[in-house]
Amino acid sequence: MPVSQHIFREYDVRGVVGDDLRPDVAEQVGRAFGSQLREDGRGAEPTVALGRDNRLSSEDLAQAFASGLRAAGAHVRDVGLVPTPALYFAVHHLECDAGIQVTGSHNPPEYNGFKMLTAHAPFYGPAIRGLWKRIETKRFATGQGSYQSRPILADYIADVVGRFKLERPVSVVIDCGNGAGSLAAVQLLEGIGARVDALYCESDGRFPNHHPDPTVDANLSELIARVRSTGAELGVAFDGDADRIGAVDENGEIVRGDYLLLVYALDALRSRPGEQIIFDVKCSQVLEDAIRDAGGVPIMWKTGHSLIKEKMRESGARVAGEMSGHMFFGDDYYGYDDGLYSACRLVDVVARSGGPLSKLLEGVPRLAATPEIRVECSDAKKFEIVAAAVEHFKRHHPVNDIDGARVKFEDGWALIRASNTQPIVVLRFEATSEPRLAAIRDEVYNWLRVQGLEI
Ligand SMILES: [Zn+2]
């Protein structure tokens, strides 16, 4: 059966299991990835760490991917069932040339996919599309690869636990949504000295309780209820493969990705004034202002975890984060997005500050803001609309066009951005008051309607 082109996306390969994502597809993607690594000069015989999440389809796909890698002459180090950050850790720890995690991340159980990286760079965009071209033209390397089972979870847990020693036992509720975070979260947080109340931390790739995606508020309702009923100092949640974190304070109020990044940023700036902090274009103006007020250098950058990692390398920034809950630390850690490490670090900040979580954001203004608004728009048209928005709005307003149009109004801002992964235009608005928020939103909506968008 042919391999569908559309599963080769901006940041990963992703499809519906049994439909466009099958073991024969995994085998070919593995062979293409191994061939690419050899061509890129990552050793005539590259070693590749291979991990998988807890979805029911992951093991078969991982085995097929491994045989593709071997056929291309790569040496596979199978690190087993792990959260995605433990696979990233394995690439460092085992000194592999590359890594691949079989994971559907936060998507429903019928999905699965492949996240790939090389030891020194993210693997995304044209590199992923190149795998499809390679499969189409059958440009495969051949060789004598090998396979070795090399469990990594214990090493990963020891590494993260070794980085923290809580000054006092903070009480925290954690919700893994039965995702791959279940394999390490309780051990990690108890290991650093937290008092852990675990919710859905039994690994079950069918996700029987709620969907493992903390950016959707409904998925946090049980965590919020538990924090309120137990008097915990905070609650944290992870997405299905635990590369993202969500958090709620002791009152059960959701702390969104931008405000959460601010907690980490303010903490880092206390010991290292002048630090650069990277955040994506969806984040609050409050974050940028507060970083500057605290003596830091705010850097607004494109949305996408691979793009943020690349910007960190280029700028030398050591702390970064996204609205979506991907957080990156290169100061006391490896620089990749790890929701579990992020949770330990958050609990550590709360312990040192005397807690609870809301205290860390005391005095930080809360503006009126919308969540992300997603409007359907064809892939062909979405970039045209964004380009037109930049032209139109810059006549009267400052516009940052690094990723879409982020239009600055006197008392707020609007974001009009083309999604990299879906036929969607993403909008977000923030302003100093609800009436101004409505006015800015209406102005942008009216303009978008004139462009033919249905909102
Ligand atoms: Zn994820």
Coordinates of C-alpha atoms and ligand atoms in Angstrom, one line a residue:
M1 CA 0.0 0.0 0.0
P2 CA 1.3 3.5 -0.8
V3 CA 2.5 5.9 1.9
S4 CA 0.3 9.0 2.3
Q5 CA 2.1 12.3 1.9
H6 CA -0.1 14.1 4.3
I7 CA 1.2 12.2 7.4
F8 CA 4.5 14.0 6.9
R9 CA 3.8 17.2 8.9
E10 CA 5.8 20.2 10.1
Y11 CA 7.1 18.7 13.4
D12 CA 6.3 15.0 13.2
V13 CA 4.8 12.2 11.2
R14 CA 1.2 11.5 12.4
G15 CA -1.7 9.5 11.2
V16 CA -4.6 7.2 12.0
V17 CA -3.5 3.8 13.1
G18 CA -4.4 1.0 10.6
D19 CA -5.4 3.6 8.0
D20 CA -2.5 5.7 7.0
L21 CA -0.2 4.7 9.8
R22 CA 0.7 1.0 9.6
P23 CA 3.7 -1.1 10.4
D24 CA 4.7 -1.2 6.7
V25 CA 4.6 2.6 6.7
A26 CA 6.7 2.7 9.9
E27 CA 9.2 0.4 8.3
Q28 CA 9.6 2.7 5.3
V29 CA 9.9 5.8 7.4
G30 CA 12.5 4.1 9.5
R31 CA 14.4 3.1 6.5
A32 CA 14.2 6.7 5.1
F33 CA 15.3 8.2 8.4
G34 CA 18.3 5.9 8.7
S35 CA 19.2 6.6 5.1
Q36 CA 19.0 10.4 5.7
L37 CA 21.2 10.1 8.8
R38 CA 23.9 8.3 6.8
E39 CA 23.7 10.8 4.0
D40 CA 24.0 13.7 6.4
G41 CA 27.3 12.2 7.6
R42 CA 26.1 11.3 11.1
G43 CA 28.5 8.4 11.0
A44 CA 28.6 5.7 8.4
E45 CA 26.9 3.6 11.0
P46 CA 24.6 5.9 13.0
T47 CA 23.2 4.8 16.4
V48 CA 19.6 5.7 16.9
A49 CA 17.7 5.7 20.3
L50 CA 14.1 4.4 19.8
G51 CA 11.4 4.9 22.4
R52 CA 7.6 4.5 22.4
D53 CA 4.7 5.8 24.4
N54 CA 2.0 3.7 25.9
R55 CA -0.6 3.6 23.1
L56 CA -1.7 0.1 22.2
S57 CA -0.3 0.5 18.6
S58 CA 3.1 1.8 19.7
E59 CA 5.0 -1.4 20.1
D60 CA 4.2 -2.8 16.7
L61 CA 5.1 0.5 15.0
A62 CA 8.3 0.8 17.0
Q63 CA 9.4 -2.7 16.0
A64 CA 8.7 -2.0 12.3
F65 CA 10.5 1.3 12.5
A66 CA 13.5 -0.5 14.1
S67 CA 13.7 -3.0 11.2
G68 CA 13.6 -0.1 8.7
L69 CA 16.5 1.6 10.6
R70 CA 18.5 -1.7 10.6
A71 CA 17.9 -2.3 6.9
A72 CA 19.4 1.2 6.3
G73 CA 22.5 0.2 8.3
A74 CA 21.7 2.0 11.6
H75 CA 22.2 0.6 15.0
V76 CA 19.1 0.7 17.1
R77 CA 19.1 1.3 20.9
D78 CA 15.6 0.4 22.0
V79 CA 15.0 2.3 25.2
G80 CA 11.5 0.9 25.7
L81 CA 8.3 2.4 27.0
V82 CA 9.1 6.0 28.0
P83 CA 7.7 9.6 28.0
T84 CA 9.1 11.6 25.1
P85 CA 11.6 13.6 27.3
A86 CA 13.2 10.3 28.4
L87 CA 13.9 9.5 24.8
Y88 CA 15.5 12.9 24.3
F89 CA 17.6 12.1 27.4
A90 CA 18.6 8.8 26.0
V91 CA 20.0 10.5 22.9
H92 CA 22.4 12.5 25.1
H93 CA 23.1 9.8 27.7
L94 CA 23.8 7.0 25.3
E95 CA 25.6 9.4 22.9
C96 CA 23.4 8.4 20.0
D97 CA 23.5 10.2 16.7
A98 CA 19.7 10.5 16.6
G99 CA 16.4 9.5 18.2
I100 CA 12.9 8.6 17.4
Q101 CA 9.8 8.4 19.6
V102 CA 6.7 6.5 18.6
T103 CA 4.0 8.8 20.1
G104 CA 0.6 10.3 19.3
S105 CA 1.4 13.0 21.9
H106 CA -1.9 14.5 23.1
N107 CA -4.1 13.1 20.3
P108 CA -7.0 10.6 20.6
P109 CA -6.0 6.9 21.1
E110 CA -6.6 6.0 17.4
Y111 CA -3.7 8.3 16.4
N112 CA 0.0 7.6 16.5
G113 CA 3.1 9.1 15.0
F114 CA 6.9 9.6 15.0
K115 CA 8.9 12.4 16.6
M116 CA 12.5 12.5 15.4
L117 CA 15.6 14.4 16.2
T118 CA 19.3 14.3 15.6
A119 CA 21.8 14.7 18.4
H120 CA 22.5 18.3 17.6
A121 CA 19.4 19.7 15.9
P122 CA 15.7 19.3 15.8
F123 CA 14.4 17.3 12.8
Y124 CA 11.4 19.2 11.2
G125 CA 9.9 20.9 8.2
P126 CA 11.8 20.2 5.0
A127 CA 13.7 17.4 6.7
I128 CA 10.5 15.5 7.4
R129 CA 9.1 16.2 4.0
G130 CA 12.3 14.9 2.6
L131 CA 11.6 11.5 4.1
W132 CA 8.5 11.2 2.0
K133 CA 10.3 12.2 -1.2
R134 CA 12.9 9.6 -0.3
I135 CA 10.2 6.9 0.1
E136 CA 8.6 7.9 -3.1
T137 CA 11.8 7.6 -5.1
K138 CA 13.1 4.6 -3.0
R139 CA 16.4 6.3 -2.3
F140 CA 17.3 4.0 0.5
A141 CA 20.7 3.1 1.9
T142 CA 21.4 -0.5 2.7
G143 CA 23.6 -1.9 5.4
Q144 CA 24.0 -4.3 8.3
G145 CA 22.4 -2.6 11.2
S146 CA 21.9 -4.0 14.7
Y147 CA 19.3 -4.0 17.5
Q148 CA 19.9 -3.7 21.2
S149 CA 17.5 -3.4 24.1
R150 CA 18.7 -0.6 26.4
P151 CA 16.1 0.5 29.0
I152 CA 16.7 4.1 30.0
L153 CA 13.9 5.0 32.4
A154 CA 15.9 4.4 35.6
D155 CA 18.8 6.5 34.4
Y156 CA 16.5 9.3 33.3
I157 CA 14.7 9.4 36.7
A158 CA 18.0 9.4 38.6
D159 CA 19.3 12.3 36.5
V160 CA 16.3 14.5 37.1
V161 CA 15.9 13.6 40.7
G162 CA 19.6 14.4 41.3
R163 CA 19.0 18.0 40.2
F164 CA 16.6 19.0 43.1
K165 CA 16.4 18.8 46.8
L166 CA 13.2 20.5 48.1
E167 CA 13.7 22.8 51.0
R168 CA 10.4 21.7 52.4
P169 CA 7.8 19.0 51.3
V170 CA 5.4 20.8 49.0
S171 CA 2.1 19.1 48.5
V172 CA 1.2 18.7 44.8
V173 CA -1.5 16.9 42.9
I174 CA -0.4 15.4 39.6
D175 CA -2.6 14.3 36.7
C176 CA -0.9 12.2 34.0
G177 CA -4.2 11.5 32.2
N178 CA -3.0 7.9 32.0
G179 CA -0.3 9.0 29.5
A180 CA 3.3 8.0 29.3
G181 CA 4.1 10.5 32.1
S182 CA 2.6 7.9 34.4
L183 CA 5.8 5.9 34.0
A184 CA 7.9 8.4 35.9
A185 CA 6.0 11.3 37.4
V186 CA 5.2 10.0 40.8
Q187 CA 8.7 8.6 41.3
L188 CA 10.3 11.9 40.2
L189 CA 8.2 14.2 42.4
E190 CA 8.4 11.9 45.4
G191 CA 12.1 11.5 44.7
I192 CA 12.8 15.2 45.1
G193 CA 10.8 15.3 48.3
A194 CA 7.3 16.4 47.3
R195 CA 4.1 15.1 48.9
V196 CA 2.3 13.7 45.9
D197 CA -1.4 13.1 45.4
A198 CA -1.6 11.1 42.1
L199 CA -4.6 11.3 39.7
Y200 CA -4.7 9.0 36.7
C201 CA -1.0 8.0 37.0
E202 CA -1.6 4.4 35.9
S203 CA -0.3 4.0 32.4
D204 CA -3.2 3.2 30.0
G205 CA -2.9 4.1 26.4
R206 CA -6.6 4.0 25.9
F207 CA -6.9 7.1 28.1
P208 CA -10.0 5.9 29.9
N209 CA -10.5 8.9 32.2
H210 CA -9.9 12.1 30.2
H211 CA -8.0 13.2 27.2
P212 CA -4.3 13.8 28.1
D213 CA -4.1 17.4 26.8
P214 CA -3.8 20.1 29.5
T215 CA -4.4 23.0 27.1
V216 CA -8.1 22.1 27.0
D217 CA -9.6 23.4 30.2
A218 CA -12.2 20.6 30.5
N219 CA -9.3 18.1 30.9
L220 CA -8.2 20.0 34.1
S221 CA -11.5 19.9 35.9
E222 CA -10.7 16.8 38.1
L223 CA -7.2 18.2 38.9
I224 CA -8.8 21.5 39.9
A225 CA -11.4 19.8 42.1
R226 CA -8.7 17.7 43.8
V227 CA -6.4 20.6 44.5
R228 CA -9.3 22.5 46.1
S229 CA -10.5 19.7 48.2
T230 CA -7.1 18.7 49.5
G231 CA -5.6 22.2 50.1
A232 CA -2.5 21.3 47.9
E233 CA -0.2 24.2 47.0
L234 CA -0.5 23.5 43.3
G235 CA -1.6 20.9 40.7
V236 CA 0.3 19.9 37.5
A237 CA -0.8 17.9 34.5
F238 CA 1.0 16.5 31.4
D239 CA 0.0 15.8 27.9
G240 CA 0.1 12.2 26.6
D241 CA 3.8 12.0 26.1
A242 CA 4.8 14.4 28.9
D243 CA 6.8 16.9 26.9
R244 CA 4.2 19.6 27.9
I245 CA 3.0 20.8 31.3
G246 CA -0.2 22.4 32.5
A247 CA -0.6 23.9 36.0
V248 CA -3.2 25.2 38.4
D249 CA -2.6 27.2 41.5
E250 CA -3.8 26.4 45.1
N251 CA -7.2 28.1 44.3
G252 CA -7.7 25.9 41.3
E253 CA -7.1 28.8 38.9
I254 CA -5.4 27.7 35.7
V255 CA -1.9 29.1 35.2
R256 CA -1.6 29.3 31.4
G257 CA 1.7 28.6 29.6
D258 CA 2.7 32.3 29.4
Y259 CA 2.2 33.0 33.1
L260 CA 3.8 29.7 34.0
L261 CA 6.9 30.7 31.9
L262 CA 6.9 34.0 33.8
V263 CA 7.2 32.1 37.1
Y264 CA 10.3 30.3 35.8
A265 CA 11.7 33.5 34.2
L266 CA 11.3 35.6 37.3
D267 CA 13.1 32.9 39.3
A268 CA 15.9 32.6 36.8
L269 CA 16.3 36.4 36.7
R270 CA 16.7 36.7 40.5
S271 CA 20.0 34.9 40.3
R272 CA 20.9 35.9 36.7
P273 CA 19.8 39.4 35.8
G274 CA 20.1 40.2 32.1
E275 CA 19.0 36.7 31.1
Q276 CA 17.3 36.3 27.7
I277 CA 13.9 34.6 27.8
I278 CA 12.3 33.3 24.6
F279 CA 8.5 33.0 24.3
D280 CA 6.2 32.5 21.3
V281 CA 3.9 35.0 19.6
K282 CA 0.8 33.7 21.4
C283 CA 2.0 34.8 24.8
S284 CA 0.7 37.7 26.9
Q285 CA 2.1 41.2 26.7
V286 CA 2.3 40.9 30.5
L287 CA 5.1 38.3 30.1
E288 CA 7.2 40.6 27.9
D289 CA 6.8 43.6 30.2
A290 CA 7.4 41.7 33.4
I291 CA 10.6 40.1 32.0
R292 CA 11.9 43.5 31.0
D293 CA 10.9 45.0 34.4
A294 CA 12.8 42.2 36.2
G295 CA 15.9 43.1 34.2
G296 CA 15.6 40.4 31.6
V297 CA 15.7 40.5 27.8
P298 CA 12.4 39.3 26.3
I299 CA 12.7 37.6 22.9
M300 CA 9.4 37.0 21.1
W301 CA 9.7 34.1 18.6
K302 CA 7.8 31.7 16.3
T303 CA 5.4 29.1 17.7
G304 CA 6.7 25.5 17.4
H305 CA 8.9 23.5 19.7
S306 CA 11.5 22.8 17.1
L307 CA 11.7 26.5 16.2
I308 CA 12.1 27.6 19.8
K309 CA 14.9 25.0 20.3
E310 CA 16.7 26.3 17.3
K311 CA 16.3 29.9 18.5
M312 CA 17.8 29.0 21.9
R313 CA 20.9 27.6 20.2
E314 CA 21.3 30.6 18.0
S315 CA 20.7 33.2 20.7
G316 CA 22.3 31.4 23.6
A317 CA 19.1 31.9 25.7
R318 CA 18.8 29.3 28.4
V319 CA 15.1 29.6 29.4
A320 CA 12.2 29.5 26.9
G321 CA 8.6 28.4 26.7
E322 CA 5.4 28.4 24.7
M323 CA 1.8 29.1 25.4
S324 CA 1.1 25.4 24.7
G325 CA 3.1 24.3 27.8
H326 CA 6.4 23.3 26.1
M327 CA 9.0 24.7 28.5
F328 CA 12.8 24.6 27.8
F329 CA 15.7 24.9 30.2
G330 CA 19.3 25.0 29.1
D331 CA 20.7 26.4 32.4
D332 CA 20.4 23.4 34.7
Y333 CA 19.2 20.9 32.1
Y334 CA 19.6 19.8 28.5
G335 CA 17.5 22.4 26.8
Y336 CA 14.7 20.2 25.5
D337 CA 11.1 20.3 26.4
D338 CA 10.4 18.1 29.4
G339 CA 7.1 18.4 31.2
L340 CA 8.3 16.2 34.0
Y341 CA 11.5 18.2 34.7
S342 CA 9.4 21.3 34.4
A343 CA 7.0 20.0 37.1
C344 CA 10.0 19.3 39.4
R345 CA 11.4 22.7 38.8
L346 CA 8.0 24.4 39.4
V347 CA 7.6 22.6 42.7
D348 CA 11.2 23.6 43.6
V349 CA 10.4 27.2 43.0
V350 CA 7.3 27.0 45.1
A351 CA 9.3 25.3 47.9
R352 CA 11.9 28.0 47.9
S353 CA 9.4 30.9 47.7
G354 CA 7.4 29.6 50.7
G355 CA 4.4 28.9 48.4
P356 CA 1.7 28.6 47.4
L357 CA 1.8 28.9 43.6
S358 CA -0.3 32.1 43.3
K359 CA 2.1 34.0 45.5
L360 CA 4.7 33.8 42.7
L361 CA 2.5 35.9 40.5
E362 CA 1.4 38.4 43.1
G363 CA 1.3 41.9 41.6
V364 CA 1.5 40.6 38.0
P365 CA -1.4 42.2 36.1
R366 CA -4.1 40.0 34.5
L367 CA -5.3 41.5 31.3
A368 CA -8.5 40.6 29.5
A369 CA -7.6 37.9 26.9
T370 CA -9.2 35.3 24.7
P371 CA -7.9 31.7 24.4
E372 CA -6.6 30.6 21.0
I373 CA -9.4 31.0 18.5
R374 CA -9.1 28.6 15.5
V375 CA -10.8 29.5 12.2
E376 CA -10.9 27.1 9.3
C377 CA -9.0 28.3 6.2
S378 CA -7.5 26.4 3.4
D379 CA -3.7 25.8 3.4
A380 CA -3.5 27.8 0.1
K381 CA -5.3 30.8 1.5
K382 CA -4.1 31.0 5.1
F383 CA -0.6 32.4 4.3
E384 CA -2.2 34.9 1.8
I385 CA -4.5 36.2 4.6
V386 CA -1.7 36.6 7.0
A387 CA 0.5 38.5 4.5
A388 CA -2.5 40.8 3.7
A389 CA -3.0 41.3 7.5
V390 CA 0.6 42.4 7.9
E391 CA 0.2 44.9 5.0
H392 CA -3.2 46.2 6.2
F393 CA -2.6 46.7 9.9
K394 CA 0.9 48.1 9.6
R395 CA -0.5 51.2 8.0
H396 CA -1.7 52.3 11.4
H397 CA -0.1 50.0 14.0
P398 CA 3.2 48.4 14.8
V399 CA 3.2 44.9 13.5
N400 CA 5.6 42.1 14.4
D401 CA 5.6 39.7 11.5
I402 CA 8.0 36.9 12.6
D403 CA 5.2 34.4 12.7
G404 CA 1.9 35.8 11.4
A405 CA 0.8 39.3 12.2
R406 CA 1.0 40.4 15.9
V407 CA -0.6 43.8 15.8
K408 CA 0.0 46.2 18.7
F409 CA -2.8 48.5 19.6
E410 CA -2.4 51.2 22.2
D411 CA -4.1 49.1 24.8
G412 CA -3.8 45.6 23.6
W413 CA -2.8 43.3 20.7
A414 CA -4.2 40.9 18.1
L415 CA -2.5 37.8 16.6
I416 CA -3.5 36.5 13.1
R417 CA -1.3 33.5 12.4
A418 CA -1.4 30.6 9.9
S419 CA -1.1 27.2 11.6
N420 CA 1.9 25.2 10.5
T421 CA 0.2 21.9 11.0
Q422 CA -3.5 22.4 10.0
P423 CA -5.7 24.3 7.5
I424 CA -6.4 26.9 10.2
V425 CA -5.9 30.6 11.0
V426 CA -5.1 31.0 14.7
L427 CA -6.3 34.2 16.4
R428 CA -5.7 35.6 19.9
F429 CA -6.5 38.9 21.5
E430 CA -5.5 40.7 24.7
A431 CA -6.4 44.1 26.0
T432 CA -6.4 46.2 29.2
S433 CA -10.2 45.9 29.6
E434 CA -13.1 43.7 28.3
P435 CA -14.7 46.5 26.2
R436 CA -11.3 47.2 24.5
L437 CA -10.8 43.5 24.0
A438 CA -14.2 43.3 22.2
A439 CA -13.4 46.4 20.1
I440 CA -10.0 45.0 18.9
R441 CA -11.5 41.6 18.2
D442 CA -14.4 43.2 16.3
E443 CA -12.0 45.3 14.2
V444 CA -10.0 42.2 13.2
Y445 CA -13.0 40.0 12.7
N446 CA -14.6 42.5 10.4
W447 CA -11.4 42.8 8.3
L448 CA -11.2 39.0 8.2
R449 CA -14.8 38.7 7.0
V450 CA -14.0 41.1 4.2
Q451 CA -11.2 38.7 3.2
G452 CA -13.8 35.9 2.9
L453 CA -13.2 34.1 6.2
E454 CA -16.3 32.8 8.0
I455 CA -16.1 33.7 11.6
Ligands
ZN1 ZN 3.4 16.1 23.6

